[in-house]
Tab-separated table of N, CA and C in Angstrom:
chain	number	residue	atom	x	y	z
L	1	MET	N	65.162	129.302	138.649
L	1	MET	CA	66.556	128.925	138.638
L	1	MET	C	66.679	127.399	138.753
L	2	PHE	N	65.845	126.816	139.609
L	2	PHE	CA	65.917	125.363	139.781
L	2	PHE	C	65.585	124.642	138.488
L	3	SER	N	64.555	125.139	137.767
L	3	SER	CA	64.160	124.450	136.534
L	3	SER	C	65.258	124.541	135.485
L	4	THR	N	65.972	125.659	135.435
L	4	THR	CA	67.071	125.798	134.486
L	4	THR	C	68.192	124.824	134.812
L	5	MET	N	68.533	124.731	136.082
L	5	MET	CA	69.586	123.797	136.490
L	5	MET	C	69.158	122.354	136.235
L	6	LEU	N	67.888	122.063	136.489
L	6	LEU	CA	67.384	120.711	136.271
L	6	LEU	C	67.423	120.353	134.784
L	7	ARG	N	66.994	121.275	133.912
L	7	ARG	CA	67.036	121.013	132.475
L	7	ARG	C	68.470	120.820	132.001
L	8	GLY	N	69.389	121.621	132.525
L	8	GLY	CA	70.791	121.465	132.152
L	8	GLY	C	71.343	120.124	132.585
L	9	ALA	N	71.005	119.720	133.801
L	9	ALA	CA	71.496	118.435	134.313
L	9	ALA	C	70.898	117.268	133.523
L	10	ILE	N	69.622	117.351	133.198
L	10	ILE	CA	68.988	116.284	132.418
L	10	ILE	C	69.584	116.227	131.017
L	11	GLY	N	69.804	117.403	130.426
L	11	GLY	CA	70.420	117.448	129.095
L	11	GLY	C	71.812	116.856	129.096
L	12	LEU	N	72.612	117.231	130.090
L	12	LEU	CA	73.968	116.694	130.190
L	12	LEU	C	73.937	115.188	130.416
L	13	GLY	N	73.062	114.740	131.284
L	13	GLY	CA	72.947	113.305	131.544
L	13	GLY	C	72.546	112.520	130.305
L	14	SER	N	71.616	113.066	129.525
L	14	SER	CA	71.184	112.350	128.323
L	14	SER	C	72.296	112.298	127.281
L	15	VAL	N	73.102	113.364	127.193
L	15	VAL	CA	74.230	113.357	126.261
L	15	VAL	C	75.261	112.322	126.689
L	16	ILE	N	75.542	112.268	127.973
L	16	ILE	CA	76.525	111.310	128.481
L	16	ILE	C	76.071	109.881	128.213
L	17	VAL	N	74.795	109.597	128.464
L	17	VAL	CA	74.276	108.244	128.250
L	17	VAL	C	74.271	107.896	126.761
L	18	LYS	N	73.803	108.831	125.928
L	18	LYS	CA	73.696	108.555	124.491
L	18	LYS	C	75.069	108.396	123.839
L	19	ALA	N	76.037	109.212	124.250
L	19	ALA	CA	77.363	109.167	123.629
L	19	ALA	C	78.240	108.057	124.188
L	20	ARG	N	77.834	107.496	125.312
L	20	ARG	CA	78.591	106.415	125.953
L	20	ARG	C	80.037	106.808	126.235
L	21	PHE	N	80.176	107.967	126.882
L	21	PHE	CA	81.507	108.428	127.268
L	21	PHE	C	82.090	107.498	128.324
L	22	SER	N	83.415	107.554	128.450
L	22	SER	CA	84.074	106.766	129.491
L	22	SER	C	83.703	107.341	130.853
L	23	ASN	N	83.938	106.552	131.902
L	23	ASN	CA	83.606	107.005	133.250
L	23	ASN	C	84.371	108.269	133.617
L	24	LEU	N	85.637	108.333	133.263
L	24	LEU	CA	86.447	109.512	133.583
L	24	LEU	C	85.911	110.754	132.891
L	25	LYS	N	85.605	110.643	131.619
L	25	LYS	CA	85.079	111.788	130.872
L	25	LYS	C	83.721	112.215	131.436
L	26	SER	N	82.888	111.262	131.797
L	26	SER	CA	81.587	111.572	132.388
L	26	SER	C	81.749	112.316	133.707
L	27	ILE	N	82.666	111.855	134.534
L	27	ILE	CA	82.908	112.510	135.826
L	27	ILE	C	83.419	113.932	135.620
L	28	VAL	N	84.310	114.123	134.657
L	28	VAL	CA	84.828	115.468	134.373
L	28	VAL	C	83.699	116.383	133.906
L	29	MET	N	82.843	115.898	133.026
L	29	MET	CA	81.739	116.714	132.528
L	29	MET	C	80.756	117.075	133.638
L	30	ILE	N	80.394	116.108	134.446
L	30	ILE	CA	79.452	116.362	135.543
L	30	ILE	C	80.068	117.310	136.564
L	31	SER	N	81.344	117.119	136.890
L	31	SER	CA	82.018	117.991	137.855
L	31	SER	C	82.120	119.416	137.330
L	32	THR	N	82.433	119.558	136.057
L	32	THR	CA	82.510	120.889	135.464
L	32	THR	C	81.163	121.592	135.550
L	33	TYR	N	80.096	120.883	135.229
L	33	TYR	CA	78.752	121.463	135.326
L	33	TYR	C	78.425	121.829	136.772
L	34	ALA	N	78.743	120.931	137.683
L	34	ALA	CA	78.424	121.154	139.099
L	34	ALA	C	79.191	122.335	139.688
L	35	ILE	N	80.360	122.631	139.147
L	35	ILE	CA	81.159	123.755	139.654
L	35	ILE	C	80.788	125.057	138.959
L	36	THR	N	80.636	125.022	137.636
L	36	THR	CA	80.431	126.271	136.893
L	36	THR	C	79.050	126.880	137.081
L	37	VAL	N	78.022	126.063	137.275
L	37	VAL	CA	76.678	126.627	137.446
L	37	VAL	C	76.584	127.463	138.721
L	38	PRO	N	76.935	126.946	139.884
L	38	PRO	CA	76.880	127.804	141.079
L	38	PRO	C	77.846	128.984	140.996
L	39	LEU	N	78.990	128.785	140.362
L	39	LEU	CA	79.945	129.879	140.206
L	39	LEU	C	79.345	130.996	139.345
L	40	GLY	N	78.689	130.633	138.276
L	40	GLY	CA	78.019	131.615	137.423
L	40	GLY	C	76.906	132.346	138.160
L	41	ILE	N	76.158	131.617	138.971
L	41	ILE	CA	75.099	132.240	139.768
L	41	ILE	C	75.704	133.230	140.757
L	42	ALA	N	76.791	132.840	141.401
L	42	ALA	CA	77.450	133.724	142.370
L	42	ALA	C	77.981	134.981	141.685
L	43	ILE	N	78.577	134.835	140.521
L	43	ILE	CA	79.078	135.998	139.778
L	43	ILE	C	77.912	136.910	139.393
L	44	GLY	N	76.837	136.330	138.946
L	44	GLY	CA	75.656	137.117	138.588
L	44	GLY	C	75.074	137.862	139.776
L	45	MET	N	75.002	137.200	140.913
L	45	MET	CA	74.488	137.861	142.116
L	45	MET	C	75.427	138.972	142.572
L	46	GLY	N	76.726	138.737	142.432
L	46	GLY	CA	77.696	139.741	142.854
L	46	GLY	C	77.703	140.978	141.972
L	47	THR	N	77.438	140.803	140.697
L	47	THR	CA	77.460	141.949	139.782
L	47	THR	C	76.088	142.578	139.580
L	48	ALA	N	75.053	142.012	140.163
L	48	ALA	CA	73.697	142.515	139.950
L	48	ALA	C	73.519	143.953	140.434
L	49	THR	N	74.196	144.325	141.490
L	49	THR	CA	74.013	145.681	142.027
L	49	THR	C	74.719	146.733	141.182
L	50	THR	N	75.777	146.366	140.480
L	50	THR	CA	76.520	147.337	139.680
L	50	THR	C	76.194	147.234	138.196
L	51	TYR	N	75.374	146.303	137.828
L	51	TYR	CA	75.072	146.060	136.411
L	51	TYR	C	74.078	147.089	135.896
L	52	ASN	N	74.412	147.734	134.786
L	52	ASN	CA	73.505	148.661	134.114
L	52	ASN	C	73.120	148.037	132.783
L	53	GLY	N	71.934	147.489	132.720
L	53	GLY	CA	71.482	146.785	131.529
L	53	GLY	C	71.265	147.667	130.322
L	54	GLU	N	71.244	148.965	130.500
L	54	GLU	CA	71.030	149.886	129.387
L	54	GLU	C	72.332	150.488	128.853
L	55	SER	N	73.476	150.119	129.429
L	55	SER	CA	74.749	150.667	128.966
L	55	SER	C	75.120	150.072	127.610
L	56	VAL	N	75.955	150.791	126.882
L	56	VAL	CA	76.376	150.339	125.554
L	56	VAL	C	77.109	148.998	125.648
L	57	GLY	N	77.986	148.849	126.634
L	57	GLY	CA	78.735	147.605	126.794
L	57	GLY	C	77.829	146.427	127.085
L	58	ALA	N	76.861	146.637	127.981
L	58	ALA	CA	75.942	145.548	128.334
L	58	ALA	C	75.085	145.146	127.146
L	59	LEU	N	74.594	146.125	126.405
L	59	LEU	CA	73.763	145.818	125.239
L	59	LEU	C	74.577	145.140	124.135
L	60	THR	N	75.835	145.530	123.987
L	60	THR	CA	76.705	144.891	122.996
L	60	THR	C	76.959	143.431	123.358
L	61	VAL	N	77.315	143.183	124.613
L	61	VAL	CA	77.560	141.811	125.060
L	61	VAL	C	76.290	140.981	124.930
L	62	GLN	N	75.152	141.543	125.317
L	62	GLN	CA	73.889	140.824	125.212
L	62	GLN	C	73.573	140.489	123.752
L	63	GLY	N	73.814	141.430	122.847
L	63	GLY	CA	73.574	141.181	121.424
L	63	GLY	C	74.475	140.093	120.875
L	64	ILE	N	75.735	140.125	121.255
L	64	ILE	CA	76.683	139.104	120.781
L	64	ILE	C	76.291	137.724	121.306
L	65	LEU	N	76.001	137.633	122.602
L	65	LEU	CA	75.624	136.338	123.181
L	65	LEU	C	74.308	135.823	122.607
L	66	ASN	N	73.333	136.716	122.380
L	66	ASN	CA	72.075	136.300	121.761
L	66	ASN	C	72.306	135.805	120.340
L	67	SER	N	73.210	136.447	119.604
L	67	SER	CA	73.523	136.010	118.240
L	67	SER	C	74.152	134.625	118.236
L	68	ILE	N	75.093	134.409	119.148
L	68	ILE	CA	75.736	133.093	119.236
L	68	ILE	C	74.712	132.024	119.615
L	69	SER	N	73.870	132.323	120.602
L	69	SER	CA	72.843	131.360	121.021
L	69	SER	C	71.871	131.057	119.893
L	70	GLY	N	71.434	132.091	119.182
L	70	GLY	CA	70.515	131.890	118.066
L	70	GLY	C	71.140	131.049	116.968
L	71	GLY	N	72.407	131.316	116.667
L	71	GLY	CA	73.101	130.531	115.648
L	71	GLY	C	73.233	129.073	116.038
L	72	LEU	N	73.574	128.832	117.302
L	72	LEU	CA	73.679	127.445	117.766
L	72	LEU	C	72.333	126.735	117.710
L	73	LEU	N	71.266	127.428	118.110
L	73	LEU	CA	69.936	126.808	118.064
L	73	LEU	C	69.519	126.506	116.626
L	74	LEU	N	69.795	127.425	115.716
L	74	LEU	CA	69.473	127.171	114.303
L	74	LEU	C	70.260	125.988	113.763
L	75	TYR	N	71.542	125.926	114.076
L	75	TYR	CA	72.363	124.812	113.614
L	75	TYR	C	71.830	123.486	114.152
L	76	ILE	N	71.572	123.450	115.443
L	76	ILE	CA	71.084	122.208	116.043
L	76	ILE	C	69.739	121.820	115.438
L	77	ALA	N	68.849	122.800	115.279
L	77	ALA	CA	67.521	122.498	114.747
L	77	ALA	C	67.582	122.055	113.295
L	78	LEU	N	68.310	122.781	112.475
L	78	LEU	CA	68.292	122.492	111.042
L	78	LEU	C	69.205	121.353	110.635
L	79	VAL	N	70.380	121.288	111.203
L	79	VAL	CA	71.352	120.299	110.759
L	79	VAL	C	71.198	118.985	111.501
L	80	GLN	N	71.135	119.061	112.811
L	80	GLN	CA	71.136	117.828	113.583
L	80	GLN	C	69.741	117.212	113.705
L	81	MET	N	68.744	118.001	114.045
L	81	MET	CA	67.430	117.427	114.307
L	81	MET	C	66.622	117.202	113.033
L	82	LEU	N	66.453	118.258	112.229
L	82	LEU	CA	65.602	118.132	111.044
L	82	LEU	C	66.186	117.198	110.006
L	83	ALA	N	67.469	117.313	109.762
L	83	ALA	CA	68.078	116.438	108.764
L	83	ALA	C	67.922	114.981	109.158
L	84	GLN	N	68.067	114.708	110.436
L	84	GLN	CA	67.930	113.326	110.892
L	84	GLN	C	66.475	112.878	110.811
L	85	ASP	N	65.551	113.705	111.299
L	85	ASP	CA	64.133	113.322	111.294
L	85	ASP	C	63.572	113.228	109.881
L	86	PHE	N	63.864	114.220	109.060
L	86	PHE	CA	63.314	114.224	107.713
L	86	PHE	C	64.023	113.210	106.821
L	87	GLY	N	65.254	112.884	107.127
L	87	GLY	CA	65.988	111.897	106.350
L	87	GLY	C	65.476	110.488	106.568
L	88	GLN	N	64.891	110.229	107.712
L	88	GLN	CA	64.385	108.898	108.046
L	88	GLN	C	62.892	108.760	107.753
L	89	MET	N	62.327	109.719	107.049
L	89	MET	CA	60.899	109.719	106.768
L	89	MET	C	60.514	108.546	105.881
L	90	THR	N	59.426	107.868	106.205
L	90	THR	CA	58.985	106.720	105.416
L	90	THR	C	57.567	106.911	104.907
L	91	GLY	N	57.193	108.127	104.587
L	91	GLY	CA	55.841	108.378	104.091
L	91	GLY	C	55.864	108.917	102.686
L	92	GLY	N	54.672	109.062	102.147
L	92	GLY	CA	54.539	109.600	100.805
L	92	GLY	C	54.577	111.122	100.810
L	93	LEU	N	54.144	111.688	99.701
L	93	LEU	CA	54.169	113.133	99.524
L	93	LEU	C	53.277	113.834	100.542
L	94	LEU	N	52.125	113.268	100.819
L	94	LEU	CA	51.200	113.880	101.775
L	94	LEU	C	51.803	113.947	103.183
L	95	VAL	N	52.492	112.905	103.588
L	95	VAL	CA	53.145	112.897	104.897
L	95	VAL	C	54.255	113.940	104.932
L	96	ARG	N	55.044	114.025	103.870
L	96	ARG	CA	56.114	115.034	103.803
L	96	ARG	C	55.549	116.443	103.875
L	97	LEU	N	54.522	116.714	103.106
L	97	LEU	CA	53.901	118.043	103.124
L	97	LEU	C	53.322	118.356	104.505
L	98	GLY	N	52.738	117.358	105.129
L	98	GLY	CA	52.210	117.557	106.484
L	98	GLY	C	53.307	117.885	107.477
L	99	MET	N	54.437	117.198	107.353
L	99	MET	CA	55.556	117.468	108.257
L	99	MET	C	56.119	118.871	108.027
L	100	TYR	N	56.273	119.268	106.778
L	100	TYR	CA	56.775	120.613	106.485
L	100	TYR	C	55.789	121.677	106.971
L	101	PHE	N	54.493	121.429	106.785
L	101	PHE	CA	53.477	122.374	107.258
L	101	PHE	C	53.549	122.532	108.776
L	102	MET	N	53.650	121.412	109.483
L	102	MET	CA	53.725	121.484	110.947
L	102	MET	C	55.010	122.170	111.404
L	103	LEU	N	56.100	121.954	110.674
L	103	LEU	CA	57.351	122.639	110.981
L	103	LEU	C	57.176	124.148	110.854
L	104	CYS	N	56.573	124.582	109.757
L	104	CYS	CA	56.346	126.017	109.548
L	104	CYS	C	55.368	126.576	110.577
L	105	LEU	N	54.351	125.819	110.910
L	105	LEU	CA	53.395	126.257	111.928
L	105	LEU	C	54.080	126.422	113.281
L	106	GLY	N	54.960	125.513	113.609
L	106	GLY	CA	55.720	125.635	114.857
L	106	GLY	C	56.629	126.847	114.856
L	107	ALA	N	57.284	127.116	113.724
L	107	ALA	CA	58.168	128.282	113.625
L	107	ALA	C	57.375	129.575	113.760
L	108	VAL	N	56.217	129.654	113.121
L	108	VAL	CA	55.372	130.848	113.230
L	108	VAL	C	54.859	131.008	114.659
L	109	SER	N	54.506	129.911	115.291
L	109	SER	CA	54.047	129.972	116.689
L	109	SER	C	55.136	130.499	117.613
L	110	MET	N	56.357	130.006	117.430
L	110	MET	CA	57.469	130.487	118.251
L	110	MET	C	57.747	131.969	117.994
L	111	MET	N	57.611	132.409	116.745
L	111	MET	CA	57.816	133.813	116.422
L	111	MET	C	56.772	134.674	117.132
L	112	LEU	N	55.523	134.230	117.108
L	112	LEU	CA	54.464	134.999	117.769
L	112	LEU	C	54.668	135.047	119.284
L	113	ILE	N	55.106	133.944	119.859
L	113	ILE	CA	55.393	133.924	121.296
L	113	ILE	C	56.528	134.885	121.611
L	114	ALA	N	57.567	134.894	120.784
L	114	ALA	CA	58.699	135.804	121.000
L	114	ALA	C	58.262	137.255	120.871
L	115	LEU	N	57.444	137.556	119.873
L	115	LEU	CA	56.973	138.924	119.703
L	115	LEU	C	56.089	139.359	120.860
L	116	TYR	N	55.211	138.463	121.319
L	116	TYR	CA	54.348	138.789	122.440
L	116	TYR	C	55.157	139.001	123.700
L	117	GLY	N	56.121	138.140	123.949
L	117	GLY	CA	56.980	138.261	125.138
L	117	GLY	C	57.812	139.521	125.099
L	118	GLU	N	58.313	139.879	123.908
L	118	GLU	CA	59.118	141.092	123.766
L	118	GLU	C	58.259	142.323	123.993
L	119	GLY	N	57.035	142.300	123.506
L	119	GLY	CA	56.131	143.439	123.703
L	119	GLY	C	55.802	143.633	125.168
L	120	ASP	N	55.593	142.534	125.883
L	120	ASP	CA	55.293	142.602	127.320
L	120	ASP	C	56.480	143.156	128.098
L	121	GLU	N	57.683	142.764	127.715
L	121	GLU	CA	58.889	143.154	128.435
L	121	GLU	C	59.097	144.657	128.398
L	122	HIS	N	58.768	145.285	127.270
L	122	HIS	CA	59.031	146.715	127.127
L	122	HIS	C	57.847	147.573	127.554
L	123	SER	N	56.736	146.965	127.916
L	123	SER	CA	55.571	147.765	128.295
L	123	SER	C	55.602	148.171	129.769
L	124	HIS	N	56.515	147.626	130.561
L	124	HIS	CA	56.545	147.957	131.996
L	124	HIS	C	57.245	149.242	132.245
């Protein structure tokens, strides 16, 4: 839990610094994060005893949220990160092919990690 909160705080801080938001906007963003994270944890702890992860409603909500998260990650990866990185490339054909190969290798690696993790989760 601590590592998740730390990554969120570092991510928010880097966005604030990079975007050069005003002091007021920065304070609002930090305060919102500082309030909503513990509130979300408290709600999760409060509903943990009554939560049935195998119910139709829970699986539907989980599927919808996973779809939204996956879509956001794809958008960020393909539109914001790759377009910027590949657009600024200053190498020849061999460098481009190497970058595309490493991109595909990374995607296949992540797929294998996801499949392995999913297999472990259902074997218990």
